[in-house]
mmCIF file of C-alpha atoms and ligand atoms in Angstrom:
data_model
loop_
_atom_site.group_PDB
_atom_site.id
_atom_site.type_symbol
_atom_site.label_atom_id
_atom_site.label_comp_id
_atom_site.label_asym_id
_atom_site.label_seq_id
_atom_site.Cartn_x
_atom_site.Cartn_y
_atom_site.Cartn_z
ATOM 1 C CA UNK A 938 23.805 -13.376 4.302
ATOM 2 C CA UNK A 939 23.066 -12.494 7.665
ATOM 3 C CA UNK A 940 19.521 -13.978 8.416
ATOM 4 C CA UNK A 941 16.958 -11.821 9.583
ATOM 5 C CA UNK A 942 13.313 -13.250 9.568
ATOM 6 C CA UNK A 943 13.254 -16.602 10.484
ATOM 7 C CA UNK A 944 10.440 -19.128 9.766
ATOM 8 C CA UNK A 945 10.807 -22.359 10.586
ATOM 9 C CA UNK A 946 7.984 -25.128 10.680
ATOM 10 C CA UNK A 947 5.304 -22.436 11.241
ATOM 11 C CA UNK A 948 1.715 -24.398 11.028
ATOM 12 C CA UNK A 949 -1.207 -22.637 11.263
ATOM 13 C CA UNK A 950 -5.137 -23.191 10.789
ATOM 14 C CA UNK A 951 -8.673 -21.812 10.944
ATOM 15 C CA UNK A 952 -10.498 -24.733 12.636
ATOM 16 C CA UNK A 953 -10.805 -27.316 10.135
ATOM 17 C CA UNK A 954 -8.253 -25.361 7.371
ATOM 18 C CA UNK A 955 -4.765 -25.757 7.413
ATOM 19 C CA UNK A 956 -3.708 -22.514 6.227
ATOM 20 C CA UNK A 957 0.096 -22.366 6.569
ATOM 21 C CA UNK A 958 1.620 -25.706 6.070
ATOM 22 C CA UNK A 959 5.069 -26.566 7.653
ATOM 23 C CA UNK A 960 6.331 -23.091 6.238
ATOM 24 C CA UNK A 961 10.170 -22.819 6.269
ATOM 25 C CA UNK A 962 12.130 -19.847 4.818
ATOM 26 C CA UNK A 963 14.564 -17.231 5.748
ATOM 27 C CA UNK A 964 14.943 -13.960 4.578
ATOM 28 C CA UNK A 965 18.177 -11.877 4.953
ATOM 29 C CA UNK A 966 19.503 -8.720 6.035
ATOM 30 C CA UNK A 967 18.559 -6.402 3.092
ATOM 31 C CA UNK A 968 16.849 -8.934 1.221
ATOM 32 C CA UNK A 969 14.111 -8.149 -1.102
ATOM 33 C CA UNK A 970 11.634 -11.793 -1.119
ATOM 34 C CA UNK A 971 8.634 -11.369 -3.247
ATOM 35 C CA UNK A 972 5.416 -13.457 -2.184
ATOM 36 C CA UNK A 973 3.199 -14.506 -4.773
ATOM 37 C CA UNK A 974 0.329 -16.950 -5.118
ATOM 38 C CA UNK A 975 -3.661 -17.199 -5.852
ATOM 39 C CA UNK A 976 -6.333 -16.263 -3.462
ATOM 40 C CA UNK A 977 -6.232 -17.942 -0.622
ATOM 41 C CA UNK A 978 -2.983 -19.426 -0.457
ATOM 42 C CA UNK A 979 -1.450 -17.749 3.022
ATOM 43 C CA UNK A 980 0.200 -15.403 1.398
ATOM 44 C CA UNK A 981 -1.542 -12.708 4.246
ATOM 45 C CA UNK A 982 -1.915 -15.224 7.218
ATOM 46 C CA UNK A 983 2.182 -15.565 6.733
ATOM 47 C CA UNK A 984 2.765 -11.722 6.776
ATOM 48 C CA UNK A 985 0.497 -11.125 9.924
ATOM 49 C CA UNK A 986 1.938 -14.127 11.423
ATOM 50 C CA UNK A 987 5.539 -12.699 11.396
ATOM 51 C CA UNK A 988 4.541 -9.639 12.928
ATOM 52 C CA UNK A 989 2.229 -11.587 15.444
ATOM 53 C CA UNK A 990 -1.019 -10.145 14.526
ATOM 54 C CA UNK A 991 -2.005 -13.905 14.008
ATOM 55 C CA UNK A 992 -1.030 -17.023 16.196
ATOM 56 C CA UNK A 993 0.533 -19.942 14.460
ATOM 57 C CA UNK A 994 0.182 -23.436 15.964
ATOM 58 C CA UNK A 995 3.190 -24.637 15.968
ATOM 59 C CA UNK A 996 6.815 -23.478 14.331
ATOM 60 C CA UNK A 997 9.100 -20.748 15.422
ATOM 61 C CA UNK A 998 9.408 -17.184 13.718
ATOM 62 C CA UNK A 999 12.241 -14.760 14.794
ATOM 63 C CA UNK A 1000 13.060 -11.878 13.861
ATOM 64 C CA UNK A 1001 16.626 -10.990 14.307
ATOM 65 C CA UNK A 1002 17.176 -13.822 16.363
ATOM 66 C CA UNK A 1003 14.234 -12.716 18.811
ATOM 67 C CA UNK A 1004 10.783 -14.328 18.989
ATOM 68 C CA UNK A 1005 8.103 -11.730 19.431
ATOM 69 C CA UNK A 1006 6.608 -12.196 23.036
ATOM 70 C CA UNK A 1007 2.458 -12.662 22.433
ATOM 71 C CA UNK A 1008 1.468 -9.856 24.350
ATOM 72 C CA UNK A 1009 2.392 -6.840 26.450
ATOM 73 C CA UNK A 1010 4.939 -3.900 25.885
ATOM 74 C CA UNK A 1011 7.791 -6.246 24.612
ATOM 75 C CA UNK A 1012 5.141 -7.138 22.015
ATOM 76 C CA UNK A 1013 4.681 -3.101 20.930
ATOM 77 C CA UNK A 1014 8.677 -2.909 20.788
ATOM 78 C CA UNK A 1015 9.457 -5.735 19.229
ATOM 79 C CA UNK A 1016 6.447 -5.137 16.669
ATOM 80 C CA UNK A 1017 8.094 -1.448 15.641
ATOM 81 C CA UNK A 1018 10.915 -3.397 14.489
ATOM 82 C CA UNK A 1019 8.801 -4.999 11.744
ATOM 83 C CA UNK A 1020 7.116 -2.477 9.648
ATOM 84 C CA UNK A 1021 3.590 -3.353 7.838
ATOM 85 C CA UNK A 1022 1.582 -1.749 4.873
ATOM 86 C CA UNK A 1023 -1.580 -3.039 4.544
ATOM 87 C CA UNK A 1024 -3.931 -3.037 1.188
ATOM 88 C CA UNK A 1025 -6.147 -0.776 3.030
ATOM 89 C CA UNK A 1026 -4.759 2.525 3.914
ATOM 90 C CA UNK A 1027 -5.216 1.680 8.082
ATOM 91 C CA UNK A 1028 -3.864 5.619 8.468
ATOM 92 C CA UNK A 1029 -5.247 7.423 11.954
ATOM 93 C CA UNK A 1030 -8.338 9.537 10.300
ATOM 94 C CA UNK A 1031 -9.251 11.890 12.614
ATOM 95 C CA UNK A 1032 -4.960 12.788 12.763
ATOM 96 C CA UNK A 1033 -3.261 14.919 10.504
ATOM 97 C CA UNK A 1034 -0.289 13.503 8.114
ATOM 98 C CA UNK A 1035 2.238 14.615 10.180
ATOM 99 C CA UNK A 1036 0.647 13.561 13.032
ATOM 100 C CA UNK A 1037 -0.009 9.712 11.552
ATOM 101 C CA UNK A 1038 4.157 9.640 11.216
ATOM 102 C CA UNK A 1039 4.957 11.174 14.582
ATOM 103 C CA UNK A 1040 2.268 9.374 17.068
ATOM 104 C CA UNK A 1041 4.300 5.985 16.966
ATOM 105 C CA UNK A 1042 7.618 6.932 17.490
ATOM 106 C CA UNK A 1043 6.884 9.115 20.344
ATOM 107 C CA UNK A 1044 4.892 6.402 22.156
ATOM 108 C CA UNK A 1045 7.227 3.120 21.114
ATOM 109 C CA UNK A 1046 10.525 4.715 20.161
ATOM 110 C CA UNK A 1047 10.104 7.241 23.141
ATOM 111 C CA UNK A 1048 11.342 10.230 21.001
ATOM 112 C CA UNK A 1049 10.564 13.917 21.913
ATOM 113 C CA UNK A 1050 7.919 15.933 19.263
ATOM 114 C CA UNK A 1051 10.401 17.683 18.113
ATOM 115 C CA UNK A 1052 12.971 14.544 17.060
ATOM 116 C CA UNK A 1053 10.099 12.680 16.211
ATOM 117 C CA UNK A 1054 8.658 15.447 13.527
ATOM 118 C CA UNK A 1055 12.032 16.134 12.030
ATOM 119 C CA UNK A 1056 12.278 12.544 11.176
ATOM 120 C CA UNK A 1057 8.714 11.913 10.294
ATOM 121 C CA UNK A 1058 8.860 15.204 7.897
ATOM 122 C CA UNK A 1059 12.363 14.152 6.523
ATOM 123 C CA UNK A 1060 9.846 10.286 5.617
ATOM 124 C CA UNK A 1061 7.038 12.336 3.936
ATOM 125 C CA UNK A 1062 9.652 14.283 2.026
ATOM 126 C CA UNK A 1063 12.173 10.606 0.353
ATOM 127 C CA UNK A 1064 8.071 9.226 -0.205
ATOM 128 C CA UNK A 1065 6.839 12.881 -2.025
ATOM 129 C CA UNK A 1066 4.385 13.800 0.144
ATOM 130 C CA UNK A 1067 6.148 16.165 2.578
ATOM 131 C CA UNK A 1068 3.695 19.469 1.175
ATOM 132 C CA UNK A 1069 0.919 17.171 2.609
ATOM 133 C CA UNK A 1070 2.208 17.563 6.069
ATOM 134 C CA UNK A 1071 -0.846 19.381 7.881
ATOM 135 C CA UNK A 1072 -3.509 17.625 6.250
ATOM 136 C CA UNK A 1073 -5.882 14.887 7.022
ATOM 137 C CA UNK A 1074 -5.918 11.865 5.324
ATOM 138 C CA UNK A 1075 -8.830 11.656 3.705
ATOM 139 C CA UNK A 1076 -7.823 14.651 1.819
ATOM 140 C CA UNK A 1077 -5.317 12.575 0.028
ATOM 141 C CA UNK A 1078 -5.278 10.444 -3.036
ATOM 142 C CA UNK A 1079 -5.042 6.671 -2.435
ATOM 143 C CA UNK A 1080 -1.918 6.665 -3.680
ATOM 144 C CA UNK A 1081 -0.330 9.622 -1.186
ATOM 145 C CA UNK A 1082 -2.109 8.051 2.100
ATOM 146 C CA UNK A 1083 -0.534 4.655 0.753
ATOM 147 C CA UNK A 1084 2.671 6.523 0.955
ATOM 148 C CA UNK A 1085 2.254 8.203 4.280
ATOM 149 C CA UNK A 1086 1.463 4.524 5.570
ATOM 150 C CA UNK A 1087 4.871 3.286 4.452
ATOM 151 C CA UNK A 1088 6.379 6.662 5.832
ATOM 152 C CA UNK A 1089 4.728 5.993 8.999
ATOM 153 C CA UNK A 1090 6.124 2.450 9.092
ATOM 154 C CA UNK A 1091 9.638 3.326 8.394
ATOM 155 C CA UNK A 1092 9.531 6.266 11.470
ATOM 156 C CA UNK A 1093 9.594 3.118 13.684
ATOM 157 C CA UNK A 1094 13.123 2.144 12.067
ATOM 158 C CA UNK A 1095 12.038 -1.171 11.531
ATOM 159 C CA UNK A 1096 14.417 -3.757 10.945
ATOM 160 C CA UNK A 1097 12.423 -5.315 8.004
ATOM 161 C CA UNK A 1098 8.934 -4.071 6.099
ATOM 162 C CA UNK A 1099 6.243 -6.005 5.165
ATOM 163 C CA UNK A 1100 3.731 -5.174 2.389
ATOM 164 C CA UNK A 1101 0.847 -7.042 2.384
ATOM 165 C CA UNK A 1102 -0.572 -6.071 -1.587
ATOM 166 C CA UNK A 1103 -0.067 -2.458 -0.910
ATOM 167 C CA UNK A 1104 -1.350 -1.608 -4.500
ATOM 168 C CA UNK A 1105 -4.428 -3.415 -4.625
ATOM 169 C CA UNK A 1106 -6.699 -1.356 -3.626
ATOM 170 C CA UNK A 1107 -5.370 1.669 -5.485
ATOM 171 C CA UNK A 1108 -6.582 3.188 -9.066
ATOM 172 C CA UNK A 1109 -4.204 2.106 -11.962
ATOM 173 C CA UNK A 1110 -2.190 5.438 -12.566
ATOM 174 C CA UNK A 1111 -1.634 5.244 -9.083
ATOM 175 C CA UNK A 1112 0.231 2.055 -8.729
ATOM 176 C CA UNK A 1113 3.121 3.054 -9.639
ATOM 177 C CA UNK A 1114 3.786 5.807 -7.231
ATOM 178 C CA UNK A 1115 4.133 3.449 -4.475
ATOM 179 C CA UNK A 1116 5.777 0.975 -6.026
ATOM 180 C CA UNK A 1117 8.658 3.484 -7.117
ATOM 181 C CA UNK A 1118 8.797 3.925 -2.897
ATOM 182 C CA UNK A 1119 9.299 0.633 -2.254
ATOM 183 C CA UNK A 1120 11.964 0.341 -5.228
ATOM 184 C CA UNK A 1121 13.732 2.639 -3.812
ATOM 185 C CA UNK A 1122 13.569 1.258 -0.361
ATOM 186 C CA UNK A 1123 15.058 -1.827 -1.934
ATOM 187 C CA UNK A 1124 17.947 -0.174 -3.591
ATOM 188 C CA UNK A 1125 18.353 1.255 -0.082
ATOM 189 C CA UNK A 1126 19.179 -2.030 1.333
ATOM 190 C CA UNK A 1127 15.614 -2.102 3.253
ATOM 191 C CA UNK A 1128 14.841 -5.655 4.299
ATOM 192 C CA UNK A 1129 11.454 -6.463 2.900
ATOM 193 C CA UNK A 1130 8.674 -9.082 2.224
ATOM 194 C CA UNK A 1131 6.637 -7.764 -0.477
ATOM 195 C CA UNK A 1132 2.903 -9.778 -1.208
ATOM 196 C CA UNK A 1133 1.863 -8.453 -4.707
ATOM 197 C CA UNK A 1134 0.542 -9.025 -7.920
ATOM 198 C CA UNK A 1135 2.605 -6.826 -9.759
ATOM 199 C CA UNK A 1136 5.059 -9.447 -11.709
ATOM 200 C CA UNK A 1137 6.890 -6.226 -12.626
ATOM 201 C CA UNK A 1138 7.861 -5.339 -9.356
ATOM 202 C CA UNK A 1139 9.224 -8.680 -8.705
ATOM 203 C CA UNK A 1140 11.129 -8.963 -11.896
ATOM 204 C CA UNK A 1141 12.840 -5.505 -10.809
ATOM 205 C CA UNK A 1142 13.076 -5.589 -7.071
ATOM 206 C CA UNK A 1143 12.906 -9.288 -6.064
ATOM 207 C CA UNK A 1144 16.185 -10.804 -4.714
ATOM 208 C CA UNK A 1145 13.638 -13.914 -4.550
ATOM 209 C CA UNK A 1146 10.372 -14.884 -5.619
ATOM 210 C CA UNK A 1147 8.701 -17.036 -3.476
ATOM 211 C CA UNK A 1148 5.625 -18.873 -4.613
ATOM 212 C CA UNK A 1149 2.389 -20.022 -2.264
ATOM 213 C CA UNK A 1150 -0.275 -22.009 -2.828
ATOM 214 C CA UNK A 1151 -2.461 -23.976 -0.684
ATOM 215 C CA UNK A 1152 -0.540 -23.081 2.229
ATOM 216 C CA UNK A 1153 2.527 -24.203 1.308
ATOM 217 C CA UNK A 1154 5.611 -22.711 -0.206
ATOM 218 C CA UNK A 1155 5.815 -24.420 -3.967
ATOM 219 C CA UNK A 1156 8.904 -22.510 -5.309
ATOM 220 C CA UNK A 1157 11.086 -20.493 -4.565
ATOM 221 C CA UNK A 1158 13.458 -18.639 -7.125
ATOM 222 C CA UNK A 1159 15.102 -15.800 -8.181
ATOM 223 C CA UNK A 1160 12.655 -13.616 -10.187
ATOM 224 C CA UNK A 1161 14.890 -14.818 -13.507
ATOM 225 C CA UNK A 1162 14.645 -18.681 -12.851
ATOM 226 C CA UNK A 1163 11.004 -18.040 -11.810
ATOM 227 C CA UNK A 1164 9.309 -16.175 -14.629
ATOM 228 C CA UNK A 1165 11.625 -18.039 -17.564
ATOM 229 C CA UNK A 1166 11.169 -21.493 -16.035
ATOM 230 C CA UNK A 1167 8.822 -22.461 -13.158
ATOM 231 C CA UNK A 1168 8.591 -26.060 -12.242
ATOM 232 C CA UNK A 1169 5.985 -26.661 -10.551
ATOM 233 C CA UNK A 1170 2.366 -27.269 -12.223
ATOM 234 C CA UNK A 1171 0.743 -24.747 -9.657
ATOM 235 C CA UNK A 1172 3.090 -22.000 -10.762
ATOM 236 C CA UNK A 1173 2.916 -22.837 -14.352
ATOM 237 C CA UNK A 1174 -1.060 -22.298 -14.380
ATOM 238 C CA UNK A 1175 -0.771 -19.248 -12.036
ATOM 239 C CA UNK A 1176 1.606 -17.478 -14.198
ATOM 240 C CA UNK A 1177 -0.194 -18.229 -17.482
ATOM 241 C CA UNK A 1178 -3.089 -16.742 -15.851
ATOM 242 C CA UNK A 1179 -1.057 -13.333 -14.930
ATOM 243 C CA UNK A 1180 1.257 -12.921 -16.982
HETATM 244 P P1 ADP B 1525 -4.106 -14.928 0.733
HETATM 245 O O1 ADP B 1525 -3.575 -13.719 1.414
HETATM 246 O O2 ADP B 1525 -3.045 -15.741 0.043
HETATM 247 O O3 ADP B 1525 -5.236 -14.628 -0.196
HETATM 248 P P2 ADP B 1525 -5.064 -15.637 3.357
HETATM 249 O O4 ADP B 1525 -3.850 -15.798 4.189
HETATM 250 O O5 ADP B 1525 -5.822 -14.358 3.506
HETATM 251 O O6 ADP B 1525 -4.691 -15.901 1.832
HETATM 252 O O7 ADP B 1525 -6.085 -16.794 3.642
HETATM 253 C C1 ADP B 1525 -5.734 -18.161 3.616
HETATM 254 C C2 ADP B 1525 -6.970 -18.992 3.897
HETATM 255 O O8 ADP B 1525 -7.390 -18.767 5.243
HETATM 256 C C3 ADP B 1525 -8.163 -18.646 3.026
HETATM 257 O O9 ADP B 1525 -8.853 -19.832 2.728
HETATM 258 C C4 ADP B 1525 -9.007 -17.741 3.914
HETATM 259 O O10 ADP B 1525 -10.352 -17.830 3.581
HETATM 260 C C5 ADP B 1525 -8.731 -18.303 5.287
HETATM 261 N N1 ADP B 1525 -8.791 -17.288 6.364
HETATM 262 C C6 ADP B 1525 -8.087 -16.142 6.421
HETATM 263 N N2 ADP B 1525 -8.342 -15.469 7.551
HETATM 264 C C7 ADP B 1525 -9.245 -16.207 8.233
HETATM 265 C C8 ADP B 1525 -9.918 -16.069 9.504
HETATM 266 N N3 ADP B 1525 -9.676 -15.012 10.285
HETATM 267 N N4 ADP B 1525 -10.751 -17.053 9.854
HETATM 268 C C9 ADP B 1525 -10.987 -18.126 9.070
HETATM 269 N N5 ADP B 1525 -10.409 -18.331 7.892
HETATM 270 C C10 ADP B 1525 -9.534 -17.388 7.461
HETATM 271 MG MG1 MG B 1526 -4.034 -11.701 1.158
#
């Protein structure tokens, strides 16, 4: 498999706490890698340090063989080609739907309002929310501004999508709205790290499971081995506690 993210070594800490601990792992073109792990464990520090919205001390993280620069408009570039969906909606508030999936791609990808709404509107439509178009976000249910966020991140074309526990904050019988998006997405062939709780959508969309705690990577599986057999202590206890 063709790698795409690239972690190698990556070390990381808040003063005294070492959050991300020699962290080495790959994930490939079309890959779907799971992250899970308690509270605490760098499961978020990793994600925002592949897309650069942390520093790491030490390591080396490409993505598609390029390192992201640390600043500047290389940064902004480079950054559209790695997609993010945070537990918190993070949508533009005071801009309409259609305007949260169009503002990006005219500034970074440089396309004209008219390319840039046909696309964006073609995004709301494959994530069911395309009769939402000309309102505001706050107007929308959890659920549909979590699903204009992921539209909005795929209007960049990114070359892989993070989710950083995109459910989380969302009522129950809304979960599973998004997660059929990202499902899809994976059966699409979308590259993606996905941080979540939800051991169901790692048994049906994980390629891999990867398992943090304390900073470091414990395991690493396929969802099957994982869930039927973990070997480590820390994952044993975690999963009894979940599952
Ligand atoms: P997870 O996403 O797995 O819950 P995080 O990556 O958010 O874990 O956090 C890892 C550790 O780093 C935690 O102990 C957390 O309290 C700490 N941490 C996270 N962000 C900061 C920060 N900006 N400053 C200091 N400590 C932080
Ligand atoms: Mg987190």
């Amino acid at each position: 498999m063709q790698p795409l993210v690239v972690v190698e070594g990556v070390n990381k800490h808040y003063g005294e706490l070492h959050v991300l601990k020699d962290i080495t792992t790959t994930v490939g073109k079309g890959e779907v890698v799971v992250v899970i792990g308690p509270s605490g464990s760098g499961k978020s520090t990793l994600c925002r340090a592949i897309n650069r919205l942390e520093t790491i001390d030490s390591g080396r993280i490409t993505i598609d063989g390029k390192e992201l620069p640390a600043e500047g408009a290389g940064l902004a570039r480079l950054r559209a080609d790695v997609g993010m969906v945070f537990q918190s909606f993070n949508l533009f508030s005071h801009k309409t739907v259609l305007q949260n999936v169009t503002l990006g791609q005219m500034k970074v990808r440089k396309r004209s309002k008219a390319e840039a709404e046909k696309r964006g509107m073609e995004l709301l439509d494959r994530v069911g929310v395309a009769n939402q178009a000309g309102k505001m976000p706050a107007q929308l249910s959890g659920g549909q501004q979590q699903r204009v966020a992921i539209a909005r991140a795929l209007a960049m074309d990114p070359k892989v999508m993070l989710f950083d526990e995109p459910t989380s904050a969302l009522d129950p019988e809304m979960i599973n709205e998004v997660l059929d998006v990202m499902a899809g997405l994976a059966e699409d062939g979308m590259t993606m790290v996905v941080v979540t709780h939800e051991m169901g959508f790692a048994r049906r969309a994980a390629d891999r499971v990867l398992f943090m705690a304390d900073g470091q990577i414990v395991e690493e599986a396929t969802p099957e081995a994982f869930f039927s057999a973990p070997t480590s202590s820390r994952a044993k206890d975690f999963l009894s506690k979940v599952l």
